[in-house]
Amino acid sequence: MPQLVINGTKRLRGEARVQGSKNSALPILAASILCNDESVIHNCPDLSDVRASVDILRYLGCRVGCSGDTLTCDSSGLCENCIPDSLMRRMRSSIIFLGALLARTGSASMCFPGGCEIGPRPIDLHLKALELLGAEIRDDHGTFRCTAPDGLYGAKIALSFPSVGATENIMICACMAEGTTVITNAAREPEICDLADYLNACGAMISGAGDGTVVIEGVEKLHGASHMVIPDRIAAATLLSCCASTGGRITLTDVIPSHLGAVLSIFEECGCIADIRGGTVTIDAPYRLTAPKIVRTMPYPGFPTDAQAPVMGMLAKSRGTALFIENIFENRYLHVGGLLRMGANIKVEGRVAVLQGAPSLHGAQTAALDLRGAAALIAAALGAEGVTTLSGVKYLDRGYESFESTLCALGADVKRI
Ligand code: UD1
């Protein structure tokens, strides 16, 4: 099993390009099966979650090619609509194939998806919404068998929570339903807009993405399209956290700064200077950060739950006390154990964590237990004195493309062994 060995306290400096968004690429790849044609997806990050999507597409009969960060998916040969458990369990996002397969073939079957254990991750909102669109869903000992005996038709769907995945599943499925679908309390994340942009390029008629009310006029068929995936705002937030943890100064290129609004305001509260120019963000961090008062995770445009862990890692040796309130997932403090081993002072009570900045951190043997938790431990280790080893690197590889190379190019001392 690979491990990272991180020799801390090297100030990060320089420029790094931000990878394409994982959370955009995954639903877009699933949606590509609607087209019965070839789609060309640029700026796809090379991640194990993306490879899991490609494996599902190939299993279903699609032809997928890869050249650099461009994936081509020709779904004209799709001949399967049942995804085996071994493929479903590789990532949470595989559930997006449910809406896509239903729309393309009229039926689908798959088991409960896998993914990081960051709390119970029900899919009730996905299933309820697909039923409103005309699906009949039978839970056969953990396998969902989904059919649309009378076809799919538009519906009014009021989400009780703006779930990102449910919004995506509905948008994908409703594209080819008869009539108009209106989703209220829809997720407003930038990745929702990116999915709508891709689907609209394929001939879908989706409006309101990003506004909370999404309207989808069903169309009879879609065609393939070319699409450029947006930059990954969470990878950007993670690199900024790594930089700030070392008191460094880095410039990120290929970012959409407006996607980082809530994140950058926390960095500024910590004493960092943020300079935004076009598609670049420069962060200049002080030698020691000041703890912000509250980091409260919220649906977009609030502070993203995915950035909570790396920001906690960077604050472990800040000055003062920060209160974290995790409003999205129930069990998203899996990184705290590793931070404590490095000398952090953090107390967790349910969805709340109180972090009292430690004067310094020291290297330790740590293990990542989830994707963003891995990022938290790396951010802290970069600012810690001595050597930290990190196991559980497979979690990191789900969401970050050659992360240690990017960090090394910025002056960090990180090796994969
Ligand atoms: C997506 C992102 C993930 C991010 C999360 C929140 C992808 C591939 N993943 O995950 O990185 O952390 O958004 O921004 O895009 N819920 C239900 N029932 C459902 C669906 C969700 O109760 O049917 C709950 C979840 O348990 C969770 C909350 O809603 O507490 C948010 O989940 P959701 O927005 O659906 O997250 P994902 O789409 O899984």
PDB file of N, CA, C and O in Angstrom, residues 77-134:
ATOM      1  N   GLY A  77     -23.082   2.240 -28.740  1.00  0.00           N
ATOM      2  CA  GLY A  77     -23.122   0.782 -28.596  1.00  0.00           C
ATOM      3  C   GLY A  77     -23.653   0.320 -27.243  1.00  0.00           C
ATOM      4  O   GLY A  77     -23.509  -0.860 -26.901  1.00  0.00           O
ATOM      5  N   LEU A  78     -24.257   1.216 -26.478  1.00  0.00           N
ATOM      6  CA  LEU A  78     -24.734   0.841 -25.135  1.00  0.00           C
ATOM      7  C   LEU A  78     -25.688  -0.352 -25.216  1.00  0.00           C
ATOM      8  O   LEU A  78     -26.646  -0.340 -25.995  1.00  0.00           O
ATOM      9  N   CYS A  79     -25.388  -1.400 -24.459  1.00  0.00           N
ATOM     10  CA  CYS A  79     -26.188  -2.614 -24.579  1.00  0.00           C
ATOM     11  C   CYS A  79     -26.522  -3.233 -23.222  1.00  0.00           C
ATOM     12  O   CYS A  79     -27.046  -4.326 -23.148  1.00  0.00           O
ATOM     13  N   GLU A  80     -26.209  -2.556 -22.140  1.00  0.00           N
ATOM     14  CA  GLU A  80     -26.446  -3.075 -20.785  1.00  0.00           C
ATOM     15  C   GLU A  80     -27.154  -2.000 -19.980  1.00  0.00           C
ATOM     16  O   GLU A  80     -26.906  -0.808 -20.195  1.00  0.00           O
ATOM     17  N   ASN A  81     -27.982  -2.373 -19.053  1.00  0.00           N
ATOM     18  CA  ASN A  81     -28.520  -1.355 -18.148  1.00  0.00           C
ATOM     19  C   ASN A  81     -28.531  -1.824 -16.692  1.00  0.00           C
ATOM     20  O   ASN A  81     -29.258  -1.311 -15.864  1.00  0.00           O
ATOM     21  N   CYS A  82     -27.667  -2.806 -16.437  1.00  0.00           N
ATOM     22  CA  CYS A  82     -27.571  -3.335 -15.080  1.00  0.00           C
ATOM     23  C   CYS A  82     -26.101  -3.218 -14.668  1.00  0.00           C
ATOM     24  O   CYS A  82     -25.229  -3.780 -15.338  1.00  0.00           O
ATOM     25  N   ILE A  83     -25.819  -2.440 -13.631  1.00  0.00           N
ATOM     26  CA  ILE A  83     -24.414  -2.221 -13.239  1.00  0.00           C
ATOM     27  C   ILE A  83     -24.055  -3.185 -12.114  1.00  0.00           C
ATOM     28  O   ILE A  83     -24.750  -3.227 -11.084  1.00  0.00           O
ATOM     29  N   PRO A  84     -22.998  -3.973 -12.276  1.00  0.00           N
ATOM     30  CA  PRO A  84     -22.637  -4.941 -11.222  1.00  0.00           C
ATOM     31  C   PRO A  84     -22.206  -4.253  -9.924  1.00  0.00           C
ATOM     32  O   PRO A  84     -21.682  -3.134  -9.951  1.00  0.00           O
ATOM     33  N   ASP A  85     -22.437  -4.957  -8.818  1.00  0.00           N
ATOM     34  CA  ASP A  85     -22.131  -4.405  -7.486  1.00  0.00           C
ATOM     35  C   ASP A  85     -20.679  -3.942  -7.389  1.00  0.00           C
ATOM     36  O   ASP A  85     -20.382  -2.902  -6.795  1.00  0.00           O
ATOM     37  N   SER A  86     -19.758  -4.736  -7.975  1.00  0.00           N
ATOM     38  CA  SER A  86     -18.334  -4.413  -7.814  1.00  0.00           C
ATOM     39  C   SER A  86     -18.032  -3.025  -8.409  1.00  0.00           C
ATOM     40  O   SER A  86     -17.187  -2.296  -7.895  1.00  0.00           O
ATOM     41  N   LEU A  87     -18.721  -2.633  -9.471  1.00  0.00           N
ATOM     42  CA  LEU A  87     -18.493  -1.305 -10.056  1.00  0.00           C
ATOM     43  C   LEU A  87     -19.235  -0.231  -9.268  1.00  0.00           C
ATOM     44  O   LEU A  87     -18.718   0.861  -9.037  1.00  0.00           O
ATOM     45  N   MET A  88     -20.448  -0.552  -8.827  1.00  0.00           N
ATOM     46  CA  MET A  88     -21.239   0.435  -8.075  1.00  0.00           C
ATOM     47  C   MET A  88     -20.555   0.835  -6.775  1.00  0.00           C
ATOM     48  O   MET A  88     -20.623   1.986  -6.345  1.00  0.00           O
ATOM     49  N   ARG A  89     -19.897  -0.144  -6.139  1.00  0.00           N
ATOM     50  CA  ARG A  89     -19.361   0.112  -4.795  1.00  0.00           C
ATOM     51  C   ARG A  89     -18.106   0.970  -4.825  1.00  0.00           C
ATOM     52  O   ARG A  89     -17.619   1.403  -3.785  1.00  0.00           O
ATOM     53  N   ARG A  90     -17.568   1.245  -6.034  1.00  0.00           N
ATOM     54  CA  ARG A  90     -16.301   1.987  -6.081  1.00  0.00           C
ATOM     55  C   ARG A  90     -16.480   3.468  -5.775  1.00  0.00           C
ATOM     56  O   ARG A  90     -15.530   4.141  -5.405  1.00  0.00           O
ATOM     57  N   MET A  91     -17.660   4.001  -5.968  1.00  0.00           N
ATOM     58  CA  MET A  91     -17.844   5.432  -5.638  1.00  0.00           C
ATOM     59  C   MET A  91     -19.318   5.773  -5.503  1.00  0.00           C
ATOM     60  O   MET A  91     -20.186   5.175  -6.129  1.00  0.00           O
ATOM     61  N   ARG A  92     -19.564   6.781  -4.698  1.00  0.00           N
ATOM     62  CA  ARG A  92     -20.914   7.259  -4.407  1.00  0.00           C
ATOM     63  C   ARG A  92     -21.617   7.768  -5.685  1.00  0.00           C
ATOM     64  O   ARG A  92     -22.799   7.565  -5.904  1.00  0.00           O
ATOM     65  N   SER A  93     -20.834   8.428  -6.516  1.00  0.00           N
ATOM     66  CA  SER A  93     -21.426   9.114  -7.664  1.00  0.00           C
ATOM     67  C   SER A  93     -22.013   8.162  -8.703  1.00  0.00           C
ATOM     68  O   SER A  93     -22.711   8.595  -9.628  1.00  0.00           O
ATOM     69  N   SER A  94     -21.752   6.859  -8.552  1.00  0.00           N
ATOM     70  CA  SER A  94     -22.288   5.899  -9.518  1.00  0.00           C
ATOM     71  C   SER A  94     -23.818   5.922  -9.540  1.00  0.00           C
ATOM     72  O   SER A  94     -24.432   5.496 -10.509  1.00  0.00           O
ATOM     73  N   ILE A  95     -24.439   6.470  -8.506  1.00  0.00           N
ATOM     74  CA  ILE A  95     -25.907   6.534  -8.447  1.00  0.00           C
ATOM     75  C   ILE A  95     -26.461   7.422  -9.576  1.00  0.00           C
ATOM     76  O   ILE A  95     -27.613   7.282  -9.983  1.00  0.00           O
ATOM     77  N   ILE A  96     -25.623   8.318 -10.109  1.00  0.00           N
ATOM     78  CA  ILE A  96     -26.071   9.213 -11.185  1.00  0.00           C
ATOM     79  C   ILE A  96     -26.396   8.408 -12.445  1.00  0.00           C
ATOM     80  O   ILE A  96     -27.137   8.870 -13.314  1.00  0.00           O
ATOM     81  N   PHE A  97     -25.822   7.200 -12.538  1.00  0.00           N
ATOM     82  CA  PHE A  97     -26.129   6.371 -13.710  1.00  0.00           C
ATOM     83  C   PHE A  97     -27.579   5.883 -13.687  1.00  0.00           C
ATOM     84  O   PHE A  97     -28.101   5.456 -14.707  1.00  0.00           O
ATOM     85  N   LEU A  98     -28.225   5.955 -12.512  1.00  0.00           N
ATOM     86  CA  LEU A  98     -29.601   5.461 -12.431  1.00  0.00           C
ATOM     87  C   LEU A  98     -30.523   6.301 -13.331  1.00  0.00           C
ATOM     88  O   LEU A  98     -31.240   5.763 -14.186  1.00  0.00           O
ATOM     89  N   GLY A  99     -30.491   7.619 -13.139  1.00  0.00           N
ATOM     90  CA  GLY A  99     -31.329   8.506 -13.955  1.00  0.00           C
ATOM     91  C   GLY A  99     -30.954   8.435 -15.423  1.00  0.00           C
ATOM     92  O   GLY A  99     -31.812   8.450 -16.315  1.00  0.00           O
ATOM     93  N   ALA A 100     -29.639   8.335 -15.674  1.00  0.00           N
ATOM     94  CA  ALA A 100     -29.169   8.333 -17.062  1.00  0.00           C
ATOM     95  C   ALA A 100     -29.615   7.066 -17.792  1.00  0.00           C
ATOM     96  O   ALA A 100     -30.129   7.125 -18.919  1.00  0.00           O
ATOM     97  N   LEU A 101     -29.452   5.915 -17.127  1.00  0.00           N
ATOM     98  CA  LEU A 101     -29.843   4.646 -17.785  1.00  0.00           C
ATOM     99  C   LEU A 101     -31.353   4.565 -17.974  1.00  0.00           C
ATOM    100  O   LEU A 101     -31.846   4.081 -18.996  1.00  0.00           O
ATOM    101  N   LEU A 102     -32.066   5.053 -16.977  1.00  0.00           N
ATOM    102  CA  LEU A 102     -33.526   5.026 -17.063  1.00  0.00           C
ATOM    103  C   LEU A 102     -33.998   5.843 -18.277  1.00  0.00           C
ATOM    104  O   LEU A 102     -34.854   5.414 -19.050  1.00  0.00           O
ATOM    105  N   ALA A 103     -33.389   7.034 -18.422  1.00  0.00           N
ATOM    106  CA  ALA A 103     -33.787   7.898 -19.541  1.00  0.00           C
ATOM    107  C   ALA A 103     -33.382   7.269 -20.875  1.00  0.00           C
ATOM    108  O   ALA A 103     -34.110   7.351 -21.861  1.00  0.00           O
ATOM    109  N   ARG A 104     -32.211   6.638 -20.909  1.00  0.00           N
ATOM    110  CA  ARG A 104     -31.723   6.097 -22.192  1.00  0.00           C
ATOM    111  C   ARG A 104     -32.423   4.791 -22.563  1.00  0.00           C
ATOM    112  O   ARG A 104     -32.765   4.562 -23.725  1.00  0.00           O
ATOM    113  N   THR A 105     -32.631   3.886 -21.558  1.00  0.00           N
ATOM    114  CA  THR A 105     -33.115   2.545 -21.929  1.00  0.00           C
ATOM    115  C   THR A 105     -34.497   2.211 -21.365  1.00  0.00           C
ATOM    116  O   THR A 105     -35.046   1.169 -21.688  1.00  0.00           O
ATOM    117  N   GLY A 106     -35.017   3.062 -20.467  1.00  0.00           N
ATOM    118  CA  GLY A 106     -36.341   2.779 -19.893  1.00  0.00           C
ATOM    119  C   GLY A 106     -36.274   1.875 -18.674  1.00  0.00           C
ATOM    120  O   GLY A 106     -37.293   1.664 -18.011  1.00  0.00           O
ATOM    121  N   SER A 107     -35.102   1.347 -18.358  1.00  0.00           N
ATOM    122  CA  SER A 107     -34.982   0.578 -17.110  1.00  0.00           C
ATOM    123  C   SER A 107     -33.511   0.527 -16.688  1.00  0.00           C
ATOM    124  O   SER A 107     -32.608   0.782 -17.491  1.00  0.00           O
ATOM    125  N   ALA A 108     -33.305   0.223 -15.411  1.00  0.00           N
ATOM    126  CA  ALA A 108     -31.937   0.172 -14.889  1.00  0.00           C
ATOM    127  C   ALA A 108     -31.951  -0.652 -13.625  1.00  0.00           C
ATOM    128  O   ALA A 108     -32.971  -0.692 -12.926  1.00  0.00           O
ATOM    129  N   SER A 109     -30.843  -1.298 -13.331  1.00  0.00           N
ATOM    130  CA  SER A 109     -30.759  -1.924 -12.020  1.00  0.00           C
ATOM    131  C   SER A 109     -29.335  -1.845 -11.505  1.00  0.00           C
ATOM    132  O   SER A 109     -28.364  -1.933 -12.263  1.00  0.00           O
ATOM    133  N   MET A 110     -29.254  -1.610 -10.202  1.00  0.00           N
ATOM    134  CA  MET A 110     -27.945  -1.418  -9.550  1.00  0.00           C
ATOM    135  C   MET A 110     -28.121  -1.499  -8.048  1.00  0.00           C
ATOM    136  O   MET A 110     -29.237  -1.358  -7.544  1.00  0.00           O
ATOM    137  N   CYS A 111     -27.000  -1.721  -7.336  1.00  0.00           N
ATOM    138  CA  CYS A 111     -27.086  -1.784  -5.879  1.00  0.00           C
ATOM    139  C   CYS A 111     -26.791  -0.404  -5.290  1.00  0.00           C
ATOM    140  O   CYS A 111     -26.517   0.546  -6.010  1.00  0.00           O
ATOM    141  N   PHE A 112     -26.835  -0.322  -3.990  1.00  0.00           N
ATOM    142  CA  PHE A 112     -26.547   0.928  -3.283  1.00  0.00           C
ATOM    143  C   PHE A 112     -25.103   1.335  -3.600  1.00  0.00           C
ATOM    144  O   PHE A 112     -24.212   0.494  -3.601  1.00  0.00           O
ATOM    145  N   PRO A 113     -24.862   2.634  -3.878  1.00  0.00           N
ATOM    146  CA  PRO A 113     -23.494   3.016  -4.252  1.00  0.00           C
ATOM    147  C   PRO A 113     -22.529   3.007  -3.073  1.00  0.00           C
ATOM    148  O   PRO A 113     -22.948   3.111  -1.923  1.00  0.00           O
ATOM    149  N   GLY A 114     -21.209   2.949  -3.370  1.00  0.00           N
ATOM    150  CA  GLY A 114     -20.186   3.018  -2.327  1.00  0.00           C
ATOM    151  C   GLY A 114     -19.780   4.459  -2.083  1.00  0.00           C
ATOM    152  O   GLY A 114     -20.585   5.366  -2.249  1.00  0.00           O
ATOM    153  N   GLY A 115     -18.502   4.663  -1.714  1.00  0.00           N
ATOM    154  CA  GLY A 115     -18.013   6.018  -1.462  1.00  0.00           C
ATOM    155  C   GLY A 115     -17.438   6.142  -0.078  1.00  0.00           C
ATOM    156  O   GLY A 115     -17.371   5.173   0.658  1.00  0.00           O
ATOM    157  N   CYS A 116     -17.003   7.378   0.276  1.00  0.00           N
ATOM    158  CA  CYS A 116     -16.385   7.592   1.582  1.00  0.00           C
ATOM    159  C   CYS A 116     -17.422   7.495   2.689  1.00  0.00           C
ATOM    160  O   CYS A 116     -18.566   7.908   2.512  1.00  0.00           O
ATOM    161  N   GLU A 117     -16.997   6.963   3.849  1.00  0.00           N
ATOM    162  CA  GLU A 117     -17.923   6.772   4.984  1.00  0.00           C
ATOM    163  C   GLU A 117     -18.001   8.041   5.823  1.00  0.00           C
ATOM    164  O   GLU A 117     -17.525   8.087   6.944  1.00  0.00           O
ATOM    165  N   ILE A 118     -18.615   9.072   5.279  1.00  0.00           N
ATOM    166  CA  ILE A 118     -18.655  10.345   6.007  1.00  0.00           C
ATOM    167  C   ILE A 118     -20.029  10.575   6.618  1.00  0.00           C
ATOM    168  O   ILE A 118     -20.458  11.682   6.813  1.00  0.00           O
ATOM    169  N   GLY A 119     -20.716   9.479   6.930  1.00  0.00           N
ATOM    170  CA  GLY A 119     -22.054   9.554   7.526  1.00  0.00           C
ATOM    171  C   GLY A 119     -23.004   8.786   6.646  1.00  0.00           C
ATOM    172  O   GLY A 119     -22.654   8.380   5.538  1.00  0.00           O
ATOM    173  N   PRO A 120     -24.232   8.546   7.148  1.00  0.00           N
ATOM    174  CA  PRO A 120     -25.191   7.831   6.318  1.00  0.00           C
ATOM    175  C   PRO A 120     -25.457   8.650   5.060  1.00  0.00           C
ATOM    176  O   PRO A 120     -25.614   9.865   5.154  1.00  0.00           O
ATOM    177  N   ARG A 121     -25.407   8.015   3.922  1.00  0.00           N
ATOM    178  CA  ARG A 121     -25.623   8.796   2.685  1.00  0.00           C
ATOM    179  C   ARG A 121     -26.815   8.194   1.949  1.00  0.00           C
ATOM    180  O   ARG A 121     -26.660   7.468   0.968  1.00  0.00           O
ATOM    181  N   PRO A 122     -28.027   8.525   2.432  1.00  0.00           N
ATOM    182  CA  PRO A 122     -29.217   7.946   1.808  1.00  0.00           C
ATOM    183  C   PRO A 122     -29.407   8.451   0.381  1.00  0.00           C
ATOM    184  O   PRO A 122     -28.820   9.462  -0.013  1.00  0.00           O
ATOM    185  N   ILE A 123     -30.226   7.728  -0.384  1.00  0.00           N
ATOM    186  CA  ILE A 123     -30.520   8.171  -1.756  1.00  0.00           C
ATOM    187  C   ILE A 123     -32.032   8.335  -1.927  1.00  0.00           C
ATOM    188  O   ILE A 123     -32.553   8.271  -3.028  1.00  0.00           O
ATOM    189  N   ASP A 124     -32.723   8.533  -0.773  1.00  0.00           N
ATOM    190  CA  ASP A 124     -34.182   8.652  -0.825  1.00  0.00           C
ATOM    191  C   ASP A 124     -34.638   9.790  -1.739  1.00  0.00           C
ATOM    192  O   ASP A 124     -35.634   9.660  -2.454  1.00  0.00           O
ATOM    193  N   LEU A 125     -33.913  10.909  -1.736  1.00  0.00           N
ATOM    194  CA  LEU A 125     -34.346  12.053  -2.565  1.00  0.00           C
ATOM    195  C   LEU A 125     -34.230  11.715  -4.048  1.00  0.00           C
ATOM    196  O   LEU A 125     -35.077  12.106  -4.852  1.00  0.00           O
ATOM    197  N   HIS A 126     -33.188  10.966  -4.400  1.00  0.00           N
ATOM    198  CA  HIS A 126     -33.023  10.537  -5.801  1.00  0.00           C
ATOM    199  C   HIS A 126     -34.209   9.654  -6.208  1.00  0.00           C
ATOM    200  O   HIS A 126     -34.835   9.857  -7.253  1.00  0.00           O
ATOM    201  N   LEU A 127     -34.488   8.662  -5.345  1.00  0.00           N
ATOM    202  CA  LEU A 127     -35.501   7.664  -5.717  1.00  0.00           C
ATOM    203  C   LEU A 127     -36.888   8.289  -5.784  1.00  0.00           C
ATOM    204  O   LEU A 127     -37.648   8.044  -6.721  1.00  0.00           O
ATOM    205  N   LYS A 128     -37.202   9.138  -4.783  1.00  0.00           N
ATOM    206  CA  LYS A 128     -38.523   9.776  -4.754  1.00  0.00           C
ATOM    207  C   LYS A 128     -38.728  10.619  -6.016  1.00  0.00           C
ATOM    208  O   LYS A 128     -39.792  10.609  -6.623  1.00  0.00           O
ATOM    209  N   ALA A 129     -37.687  11.352  -6.390  1.00  0.00           N
ATOM    210  CA  ALA A 129     -37.801  12.230  -7.563  1.00  0.00           C
ATOM    211  C   ALA A 129     -37.972  11.412  -8.839  1.00  0.00           C
ATOM    212  O   ALA A 129     -38.805  11.750  -9.698  1.00  0.00           O
ATOM    213  N   LEU A 130     -37.229  10.313  -8.957  1.00  0.00           N
ATOM    214  CA  LEU A 130     -37.353   9.492 -10.172  1.00  0.00           C
ATOM    215  C   LEU A 130     -38.752   8.885 -10.237  1.00  0.00           C
ATOM    216  O   LEU A 130     -39.332   8.749 -11.322  1.00  0.00           O
ATOM    217  N   GLU A 131     -39.308   8.560  -9.070  1.00  0.00           N
ATOM    218  CA  GLU A 131     -40.689   8.042  -9.062  1.00  0.00           C
ATOM    219  C   GLU A 131     -41.665   9.103  -9.560  1.00  0.00           C
ATOM    220  O   GLU A 131     -42.587   8.804 -10.319  1.00  0.00           O
ATOM    221  N   LEU A 132     -41.423  10.360  -9.173  1.00  0.00           N
ATOM    222  CA  LEU A 132     -42.305  11.434  -9.654  1.00  0.00           C
ATOM    223  C   LEU A 132     -42.213  11.579 -11.175  1.00  0.00           C
ATOM    224  O   LEU A 132     -43.154  12.017 -11.829  1.00  0.00           O
ATOM    225  N   LEU A 133     -41.070  11.203 -11.731  1.00  0.00           N
ATOM    226  CA  LEU A 133     -40.906  11.283 -13.194  1.00  0.00           C
ATOM    227  C   LEU A 133     -41.489  10.050 -13.902  1.00  0.00           C
ATOM    228  O   LEU A 133     -41.412   9.940 -15.115  1.00  0.00           O
ATOM    229  N   GLY A 134     -42.026   9.117 -13.114  1.00  0.00           N
ATOM    230  CA  GLY A 134     -42.689   7.959 -13.735  1.00  0.00           C
ATOM    231  C   GLY A 134     -41.991   6.638 -13.502  1.00  0.00           C
ATOM    232  O   GLY A 134     -42.436   5.598 -14.018  1.00  0.00           O
TER     233      GLY A 134
END
